[in-house]
Structures are given as structure tokens and as C-alpha cells.
Amino acid sequence: MNDSTKWLFAFEEGDGKDKKLLGGKGANLCEMTQIGLNVPPGFVISTEACLAYLDTADRSLPDGVMEQVREQMAALEQKTGKGFGDPERPLLVSVRSGSAMSMPGMMDTILNLGLNTETLQGEIRATGDARFGYDAYRRFIQLFGKVALGVPDELFDKEFEAVKHAAEVKQDVDLSAADLKEISTRFLKVVEEYTGKPFPEDPMTQLEIAVKAVFNSWMGKRAVDYRRQFNITPDMANGTAVNVVTMVFGNRGDDSATGVGFTRNPGDGENKLFGEYLINAQGEDVVAGIRTPKPLDRLKVEMPQMAEELAELRSKLEAHYCEVQDFEFTIERGVLYCLQTRNGKMNAQAMVRTSVEMEKEGLISKERALLRIDPMSLEQMLFPRLDPGAKAEAVAQGLPASPGAASGVAVFDADRAEQLGRDLGQKVILVREETKPEDIHGFFASQGILTSRGGKTSHAAVVARGMGKPCVAGAEGISVDVSRREALVGDTSFKEGDTITIDGTSGRVYLGAIPTVEPDFTPELSTLLAWADEIARLKVLANADTPDDARSARKYGAVGIGLARTERMFNAVDRLPVVIEMIVAETPEQRQAALDALLPLQRKDFRELFEVMAPHPVTIRLLDPPIHEFLPDEHQLEQDIGDLQALARSTRGMTALAGAMGLLHTPDETRRDLDVLRRQVDAILVEEAIVKKEAMLKKVRALHETNPMLGHRGVRLGISFPEIYQMQIRAILEAAAECAKAGIEVQPQIKVPQVCTVEELKRVKTYVDDIHAQVQAQYGHPVNYKFGTMVEVVRACMRAESLAEEAEFFSFGTNDLTQATFSFSREDAENKFLPLYNQSHILQDNPFEVLDVKGVGKLMQLAVEWGRAMRPDLHVGICGEHGGHPASIDFCDGAGLDYVSCSGPRVPVARLAAAHAALKRRG
Ligand code: PEP
Ligand code: MG
């Protein structure tokens, strides 16, 4: 790049599709200008200029940038008939950031740039409005001071409040020209005192400083945190552009206004212009929530002509972008300007509804309707809502700014939210008067957000919606006192640490924790997911261990169970003692007795699963974990025995003492005799308990393994103690026979965990064959089933061809396979070194959440290829946690798997992700 590099693009010339170069906002300003919308004239300084600037050692603008800025400013002067720095007809501009990815409020904007002591007077003369002039000036000094010169906002706020107090006014609009002049003077002093230099007067110098400040904000903490949180990588957005736009003013009197609009309602997706405006105000007033704005419906009454033009703007935007738009507008003296537009950020419910409706309106295709929704966002729709049966009185009502309900302890600042929420794992609700971009870390750590000021398009509302967190905004009945960490609500109050509940769907606020219930599928979500199922190649099954899990998995649209972990059935209170008896049995007869007791219980478990899932497949995994997991803890046993022995000693002592006192037979003595007897009985019971515990301790020690996860578990256990697997196989086949006899269509699938050689499978298959024959004879009814294996150890992948001789299906257990491939134990990795590995980019992702396609994925691909070489119709799926993760689902589609299986609430996510994967493969 050299002097001839083109760094700047006028709105008339920039390529509206090139968001990487011009940023989303800049590209849209160019595009809007070029499709004939009324956009104030301006230009974009490219993201390339930003990167080149950030690359310089001394943070200086690359050669040519300021020359091109001067050229473009001259062109703006021509277009507007005003002069930059001209005291008679001053040209004022805004300087705004904008990267390729929308990062609402994350970077900085400066308004009214070009004002100085001289141009201010010119502006006042030109408009004949001193109040307006000083208002613009004080805003500029504060924004420029904060953004470009790093002066803390509080210093300005203090002066502002002091003047407001002295003038005895409540609302900013009631401040007089003289008050605002006083504020400007104080602000100039604040800047000079803080920076040690006078406020810059020369407009071109102001512009240069502002451009650099916007570029710097790309590397500011807020922006960096935001990019990290939303995984915005440099190939998605690198650097910010700077948009320099001629100022238009919504605060030029009662024929002026400013507002933000959504072409459809971002809260529920309703096909109706949605938004808010303020008469006689600047845009920042709406976004910052300083005054509570009016709904756009009111505009029809207050400015009917403008309302019509706005409706026209809305149709033009949607027709052009074929997407819901979030736009900003200003009305200056009866002229409507569109200042920016971008794709609207909406919650999942609104995304789904608009997808379905826009498809029906012919605005978008089915494919687009599916692709525009991030699969993970569907989890939001499954967020809890307040139990309608719960009797609770709301203490305050605000605006329903982001749906969903949440309870948590109240905290009054973002740092505290982070401490309690992120560091201590508590559920917190962030309570603020209004939020600012610097509160972002508090949002991440909170369950929900409550503000006492601001509208549905305030910062709190927009950010919470983007994150899918509940938010109640503008609950004006609440008065927040941050210094006392308390909020007053009428004649009651809540303090930091008190539990409150907010309902972002209704806008209500409650004291205490109110129970919540799971939401139902909306008809639009059902429609959308039905489209997804038509397109997807992968089937989506669920991991479910109980009939309740299975029922909810069906509700979520699972077409079968891909993994039922039988050990979870053993943990029920009524089962555990029998399971323990089975494990500690000294003889085969004792073990068989325990297994006989377990058989009917397991048969019932399986039958219920089959019934709930019929006619879909139910894949049951034979017992997997090391058996000592069911036994008491060794150290606890040692401690119990110690305690019992101490008790035995004191009981014996008391008995001896009572004996030594002689057994005389007065009534008193009789009582004492009885007491002695009771103690003797107690002593016997204690001794017996000691014997039992000691026996258990012996067994536990005998079963102790140095590394149980790699020890006697899974199929190894099934081969050492065949009776256990035989009981489970019998229970599965008998349950299937019962169902089949009752006319219920069942597809039982038996899978064997931890397999590493086909010999293991062959051994278990002999049990299955024998029992299958017995069960068919016993029930006089054919029983169909499939036999397969988990593939979760590296050797199983390597021996896939041979395993497929016996296995009709493979089920990748990528939880274990990931551990085995990395030789990481999940618990140790996640608690100790993985966060560091991720932060320092040694590993990009947590491989236990996002499938490691390069390593684990490679093994899977080989296993699929080799397995199918032996058995072409080998059915293959995944049941590790990765089965519910969109990127991993995409990989599974590419690798030719037949299904993914994941937890119930992830099923809708997986269905949509499976459709995305199929669409991607179709190109
Ligand atoms: C797996 O290893 O991926 C699996 C599903 O089994 P589990 O998580 O029960 O070990
Ligand atoms: Mg496993």
C-alpha cells in the first residue's frame, strides 16, 4: 500500500456489498444512498486504513489518509453548501465506527464534530437558536472528551447534574440556553483540567483525533471482550471502518425528532413497524435511555406525514434487503433522513416467526428461512417462563424488553455481577438505572437484566435480546441507589443479595424466586423444524435414560433414542441396595439372587422407554461405568468404622459401670437393669454394624483401581461378570417381546460400551443369541433387535472393519473418544489447563464441547470408511455430547453418519443444524 491507496469512499461510490472493507454500517450507508434513500452525505474510511494504522509503531495514520479526508470534506462542503470550520455556515459531522460484524454499542461515536467557539456562534446565527447551539456543543465536548481524549464520563455528569440542580429542572429538555452555555463552559474546563491541554479548536485536528480514537476503539477492552464472547474472528471482521456523516439534527424543535425502528417487532416477530422516537432530541437520547421514548404508533398522531414516509421507508428497506432491518432515522425540520440500517438482531422467537412469515410472503426462500437462524439460538425458545399457577404479586412493572423469566440475587453493578455470577457461580440479576456498553461483562455473568430507565431499544434491551437473556427495561417504579446497593420500590425495597425474579415477557418484577415452567413449541417453530427435517439428511435422536426424558425428547422432535445409559437406572434409591448386593456377592448364587431382583425392574424401565418412543428405535447401552462407582466411598467407610468403634467403646464402658454398681431390685434398680440391657443390645447392634462396614470396606478395597476410567468397566465388566449383561439383555428382549405381543412396534438396539476388539463383541453376541432364542420360545413371538457397538476407544476406530463383522451399527462415543485421543481426562483438563490452552490459542476450542475434527474427526472418518467396507449398510451415529453441537453436526453430515443423538433440549438445535449442514453440502 502506498500513497495511491484508496482509503476513503464517498457514499455514492462505495460497494455496498463489501462489508469487510467498509464495515456493515458504511456499506449500508453506501447502498442506501445508491438505492435512493435520503441519507445525509458522507464517506467511509476503510477497515484497511484501520489495520494499517494499528500496525504503525506510533499509531499514526497511513500516508494519504488525511489528504483524502481533506478531499472528501471539500466534496461534502460542495454537497451541503456549508464549510468545515466556516463561522458563517458551519458544516458539522458525526464520526462513527462500524466493522464487518455488527457489534452494537461496542465501539465509539462522536457527534457534532466541527464545533468550536467560532463555528458555535455561526451555528447559533444560522439556526437562530442559541439553546440548540449550546446543546450541540455540550454534547460534542462530552463525547469528544470521553471517546477521543479519555475523560471519564462521571466528571461531565457531575457538572451536568450540578447545573441541572441549580436550575431546578427535572428533564434535560427544560434546561435553558444559558444553562447549556454554563454546562459547555464547565465541560471545556473539565477537559482542560483532565488532559492538561485546551480543547482542540481546529475542526480538521478534531477530525484527525476522532478518526484515530475510533480506530483505537477496535482494540479497546469492550470490543475485544465482545469479539471473544461472540467468537468474532479476524476473518469475520478485521478492523473498524470510520463513517463521517453530515450531521442532521432531531433537536431543532417540535418539527424535528429522532428514533429507531425495526421493520418487524424484534420481540415477537410481528409484521408491524416497531420502534420508538423522541421529539426534539438527538439519537443518543433514544439509545441511552435518558428520556423514555414514545412508541412509533404515536407518530401517526404527532406527525402524520412523517409516519407515512416512515412506513414507505420500511417497505423499501425490506424489499431491498429481504431481511428485517434495524434502522435509525432523524427528522430535521420535517425532512426524514435514514441514518443507518442493519439486519435486525432479534430473539429466537422473532427470528423463527419472521422466517416463516417472510417465506409465506414470498420475500425469502425456505432455504433462506432456515439459514438465517443460528441453530444454537433456538435454545432460547426453550427458556423457562413463569409458572402461570404461581401466586405472586409483581412489585414493579417495566417494559418487556427481552423475553424469558429469571430469578437471581440482585446486584447493582457489573463488576459485582461478574464476581458473584461468573466467579462464584451464583445466579444474579443485574439491576441498573440504565446500562452502558462498559457493563457488558455484567451481562455475560447475569441471568437477566433490570433497568429503571430506558425503552425497548435502550442499550440494556438491545444487548439482552442479542444474548437471549431476559430483560425488563424502564421499570420506573424502581429507584436504584447504587451507593447503598439498594433499590426502592414503593414502600418496600430490595438489597444486594436479595432474590428477585424478572419476567422479560410481561415486564413484571417480583421479590423472591418465582417458579418457572418450560415453554411449548410455537406453531412457527414446528413449521420451521418440519422444513428442516425435509431438508436434513441426518436424523436426530436423543440421549434419554428415563421415560420422562424420552417423552420430552419426543416433544422436541427426536426420532428415537440413540443412547440410554442403563447405569443411570441403577442409581434410583430403590435399586441401589440391590445393585450393591449384586456387586459384593460372594457366590454366584448370591449374585444371581440380586440380579433376579433387578430383572423385573429393568424390564419395566425398558418397556416404558419402548412404549414412549414407539415406533422409533431405542438404543440401550449395557452397563458401562466401573462398578465401584455404585459402592460407598472408601474414606467414608473408614471414618464410619472409626466412629462406630468409639461408640462401641463408650457403650461397653457404660454397661460395665452399670454392672459394677450391683443389680439391686428396687424399682429404681429395675429401671437401671433395663438400661443395662438396652445398652447391651445397642452394643451388639454397633458390633454388627462394624462387621458389615468392615466387610464392605474389604470389598471396596479389593475393587479399588488405580485408574478406574481405564480399568474394569464397560464390556470388560460384562465379560468378567457375564450374569450382569445377561440380565440386562434378557430385560431388553423380554420388554421388547411384551411390547411386540401387545402390538407395539419396537426397535430395540443393544450396544456394547468400551469395545476394543471384535472378540469382546463376539462373546457378548453369544449371550444375546442364547437369550434371544429363549425369549422367543418363552413368549412365542418373534423379537427383532439390532446389535452394535460404541466406538469410543482409539483401537475400535482402527479395528472398525473387523468390528463391523459383528456390529450392525456403530455409535461414536465422542466423550470418551476425545479423552482417549488427546489422553486428557476431561475433569482435569477443564479444571486445570484447558482454559489456558484456549486463551493462548494452543487449542482453539474445548474439544469436549466442539468436536476436534482434525484428530477425533479423522479417526471417525476412518472408522466409517473401514466399517462400511465390511458392512456397506452399517448404520452409524454419534451419541457423545458433540451430537448437539452445530459445527460438530456439520462434520458428522460430511462424514456420512446416519444420525446424531443429543440431550432432549438440544434436539431442535440439532434438527436445524442438520438442515444447515445438508444445505451447505448442496451448495
Ligand atoms: C461417550 O463416551 O461419548 C458416551 C456417550 O459415553 P459416556 O459419556 O456415558 O461415557
Ligand atoms: Mg463413553
PDB file of C-alpha atoms in Angstrom, residues 294-411:
ATOM      1  CA  LYS A 294     -42.706   7.044  22.667  1.00  0.00           C
ATOM      2  CA  PRO A 295     -43.787   4.073  20.578  1.00  0.00           C
ATOM      3  CA  LEU A 296     -43.782   4.724  16.819  1.00  0.00           C
ATOM      4  CA  ASP A 297     -47.559   4.245  16.696  1.00  0.00           C
ATOM      5  CA  ARG A 298     -47.832   7.708  18.283  1.00  0.00           C
ATOM      6  CA  LEU A 299     -46.043   9.308  15.334  1.00  0.00           C
ATOM      7  CA  LYS A 300     -49.225   8.881  13.263  1.00  0.00           C
ATOM      8  CA  VAL A 301     -50.880  11.324  15.623  1.00  0.00           C
ATOM      9  CA  GLU A 302     -47.994  13.715  16.202  1.00  0.00           C
ATOM     10  CA  MET A 303     -46.514  13.844  12.668  1.00  0.00           C
ATOM     11  CA  PRO A 304     -48.858  12.040  10.250  1.00  0.00           C
ATOM     12  CA  GLN A 305     -46.889  12.967   7.130  1.00  0.00           C
ATOM     13  CA  MET A 306     -43.673  11.672   8.648  1.00  0.00           C
ATOM     14  CA  ALA A 307     -45.400   8.474   9.782  1.00  0.00           C
ATOM     15  CA  GLU A 308     -46.379   7.822   6.168  1.00  0.00           C
ATOM     16  CA  GLU A 309     -42.883   8.436   4.910  1.00  0.00           C
ATOM     17  CA  LEU A 310     -41.527   6.141   7.583  1.00  0.00           C
ATOM     18  CA  ALA A 311     -43.902   3.364   6.514  1.00  0.00           C
ATOM     19  CA  GLU A 312     -42.613   3.817   2.963  1.00  0.00           C
ATOM     20  CA  LEU A 313     -39.026   3.674   4.163  1.00  0.00           C
ATOM     21  CA  ARG A 314     -39.816   0.449   5.974  1.00  0.00           C
ATOM     22  CA  SER A 315     -41.204  -1.226   2.845  1.00  0.00           C
ATOM     23  CA  LYS A 316     -38.283  -0.060   0.715  1.00  0.00           C
ATOM     24  CA  LEU A 317     -35.757  -1.382   3.216  1.00  0.00           C
ATOM     25  CA  GLU A 318     -37.358  -4.829   3.467  1.00  0.00           C
ATOM     26  CA  ALA A 319     -37.933  -5.125  -0.244  1.00  0.00           C
ATOM     27  CA  HIS A 320     -34.294  -4.299  -0.886  1.00  0.00           C
ATOM     28  CA  TYR A 321     -32.563  -6.237   1.881  1.00  0.00           C
ATOM     29  CA  CYS A 322     -35.067  -9.130   2.108  1.00  0.00           C
ATOM     30  CA  GLU A 323     -34.333  -9.124   5.809  1.00  0.00           C
ATOM     31  CA  VAL A 324     -35.721  -7.456   8.893  1.00  0.00           C
ATOM     32  CA  GLN A 325     -33.939  -4.124   9.282  1.00  0.00           C
ATOM     33  CA  ASP A 326     -32.998  -2.203  12.366  1.00  0.00           C
ATOM     34  CA  PHE A 327     -32.684   1.420  11.279  1.00  0.00           C
ATOM     35  CA  GLU A 328     -32.070   4.828  12.740  1.00  0.00           C
ATOM     36  CA  PHE A 329     -33.788   7.922  11.461  1.00  0.00           C
ATOM     37  CA  THR A 330     -33.849  11.596  12.134  1.00  0.00           C
ATOM     38  CA  ILE A 331     -36.422  14.158  11.188  1.00  0.00           C
ATOM     39  CA  GLU A 332     -34.931  17.606  10.829  1.00  0.00           C
ATOM     40  CA  ARG A 333     -37.500  20.308  10.307  1.00  0.00           C
ATOM     41  CA  GLY A 334     -39.944  17.990   8.568  1.00  0.00           C
ATOM     42  CA  VAL A 335     -37.356  16.151   6.425  1.00  0.00           C
ATOM     43  CA  LEU A 336     -36.857  12.436   7.095  1.00  0.00           C
ATOM     44  CA  TYR A 337     -33.325  11.046   6.895  1.00  0.00           C
ATOM     45  CA  CYS A 338     -32.267   7.441   7.235  1.00  0.00           C
ATOM     46  CA  LEU A 339     -29.009   7.347   9.130  1.00  0.00           C
ATOM     47  CA  GLN A 340     -28.225   3.698   9.258  1.00  0.00           C
ATOM     48  CA  THR A 341     -29.658   0.293   8.700  1.00  0.00           C
ATOM     49  CA  ARG A 342     -28.514  -3.195   9.515  1.00  0.00           C
ATOM     50  CA  ASN A 343     -30.047  -6.618   9.800  1.00  0.00           C
ATOM     51  CA  GLY A 344     -32.199  -6.614  12.924  1.00  0.00           C
ATOM     52  CA  LYS A 345     -30.955  -8.588  15.891  1.00  0.00           C
ATOM     53  CA  MET A 346     -33.903 -10.464  17.220  1.00  0.00           C
ATOM     54  CA  ASN A 347     -34.535 -13.118  19.776  1.00  0.00           C
ATOM     55  CA  ALA A 348     -35.085 -16.647  18.560  1.00  0.00           C
ATOM     56  CA  GLN A 349     -38.864 -16.469  18.736  1.00  0.00           C
ATOM     57  CA  ALA A 350     -38.927 -13.415  16.473  1.00  0.00           C
ATOM     58  CA  MET A 351     -36.370 -14.937  14.109  1.00  0.00           C
ATOM     59  CA  VAL A 352     -38.486 -18.056  13.741  1.00  0.00           C
ATOM     60  CA  ARG A 353     -41.737 -16.188  13.227  1.00  0.00           C
ATOM     61  CA  THR A 354     -40.265 -13.750  10.710  1.00  0.00           C
ATOM     62  CA  SER A 355     -38.611 -16.628   8.846  1.00  0.00           C
ATOM     63  CA  VAL A 356     -41.885 -18.456   8.447  1.00  0.00           C
ATOM     64  CA  GLU A 357     -43.869 -15.308   7.611  1.00  0.00           C
ATOM     65  CA  MET A 358     -41.344 -13.853   5.173  1.00  0.00           C
ATOM     66  CA  GLU A 359     -41.266 -17.197   3.370  1.00  0.00           C
ATOM     67  CA  LYS A 360     -45.048 -17.146   3.130  1.00  0.00           C
ATOM     68  CA  GLU A 361     -44.960 -13.543   1.869  1.00  0.00           C
ATOM     69  CA  GLY A 362     -42.564 -14.661  -0.874  1.00  0.00           C
ATOM     70  CA  LEU A 363     -39.804 -12.395   0.427  1.00  0.00           C
ATOM     71  CA  ILE A 364     -37.372 -15.256   1.081  1.00  0.00           C
ATOM     72  CA  SER A 365     -36.993 -18.920   0.150  1.00  0.00           C
ATOM     73  CA  LYS A 366     -37.406 -21.865   2.538  1.00  0.00           C
ATOM     74  CA  GLU A 367     -33.665 -22.395   2.465  1.00  0.00           C
ATOM     75  CA  ARG A 368     -33.037 -18.784   3.414  1.00  0.00           C
ATOM     76  CA  ALA A 369     -35.711 -19.043   6.110  1.00  0.00           C
ATOM     77  CA  LEU A 370     -33.729 -21.877   7.670  1.00  0.00           C
ATOM     78  CA  LEU A 371     -30.262 -20.482   7.079  1.00  0.00           C
ATOM     79  CA  ARG A 372     -30.931 -17.083   8.626  1.00  0.00           C
ATOM     80  CA  ILE A 373     -31.436 -18.674  12.040  1.00  0.00           C
ATOM     81  CA  ASP A 374     -28.474 -19.639  14.177  1.00  0.00           C
ATOM     82  CA  PRO A 375     -29.332 -23.157  15.406  1.00  0.00           C
ATOM     83  CA  MET A 376     -27.943 -22.508  18.886  1.00  0.00           C
ATOM     84  CA  SER A 377     -30.320 -19.587  19.303  1.00  0.00           C
ATOM     85  CA  LEU A 378     -33.279 -21.981  19.346  1.00  0.00           C
ATOM     86  CA  GLU A 379     -32.285 -22.911  22.869  1.00  0.00           C
ATOM     87  CA  GLN A 380     -33.640 -19.503  23.851  1.00  0.00           C
ATOM     88  CA  MET A 381     -37.130 -20.571  22.852  1.00  0.00           C
ATOM     89  CA  LEU A 382     -36.912 -23.335  25.332  1.00  0.00           C
ATOM     90  CA  PHE A 383     -36.181 -20.920  28.135  1.00  0.00           C
ATOM     91  CA  PRO A 384     -38.415 -21.139  31.137  1.00  0.00           C
ATOM     92  CA  ARG A 385     -41.328 -18.813  31.750  1.00  0.00           C
ATOM     93  CA  LEU A 386     -43.106 -18.038  34.995  1.00  0.00           C
ATOM     94  CA  ASP A 387     -45.369 -20.790  36.215  1.00  0.00           C
ATOM     95  CA  PRO A 388     -48.856 -19.439  35.436  1.00  0.00           C
ATOM     96  CA  GLY A 389     -50.103 -21.187  38.570  1.00  0.00           C
ATOM     97  CA  ALA A 390     -47.628 -19.396  40.825  1.00  0.00           C
ATOM     98  CA  LYS A 391     -49.331 -16.836  43.001  1.00  0.00           C
ATOM     99  CA  ALA A 392     -47.104 -13.826  43.029  1.00  0.00           C
ATOM    100  CA  GLU A 393     -47.702 -10.099  43.178  1.00  0.00           C
ATOM    101  CA  ALA A 394     -45.462  -8.029  40.974  1.00  0.00           C
ATOM    102  CA  VAL A 395     -43.818  -5.146  42.813  1.00  0.00           C
ATOM    103  CA  ALA A 396     -42.988  -3.194  39.670  1.00  0.00           C
ATOM    104  CA  GLN A 397     -43.851  -3.066  36.011  1.00  0.00           C
ATOM    105  CA  GLY A 398     -41.390  -2.158  33.322  1.00  0.00           C
ATOM    106  CA  LEU A 399     -41.182  -2.745  29.586  1.00  0.00           C
ATOM    107  CA  PRO A 400     -40.976  -6.337  28.364  1.00  0.00           C
ATOM    108  CA  ALA A 401     -37.627  -5.828  26.655  1.00  0.00           C
ATOM    109  CA  SER A 402     -36.331  -9.368  26.162  1.00  0.00           C
ATOM    110  CA  PRO A 403     -38.478 -12.414  26.863  1.00  0.00           C
ATOM    111  CA  GLY A 404     -37.953 -15.216  29.331  1.00  0.00           C
ATOM    112  CA  ALA A 405     -38.053 -15.314  33.095  1.00  0.00           C
ATOM    113  CA  ALA A 406     -35.177 -15.483  35.517  1.00  0.00           C
ATOM    114  CA  SER A 407     -34.547 -15.381  39.242  1.00  0.00           C
ATOM    115  CA  GLY A 408     -31.355 -14.461  40.974  1.00  0.00           C
ATOM    116  CA  VAL A 409     -29.837 -12.280  43.623  1.00  0.00           C
ATOM    117  CA  ALA A 410     -29.875  -8.587  42.874  1.00  0.00           C
ATOM    118  CA  VAL A 411     -26.539  -6.926  42.149  1.00  0.00           C
TER     119      VAL A 411
END
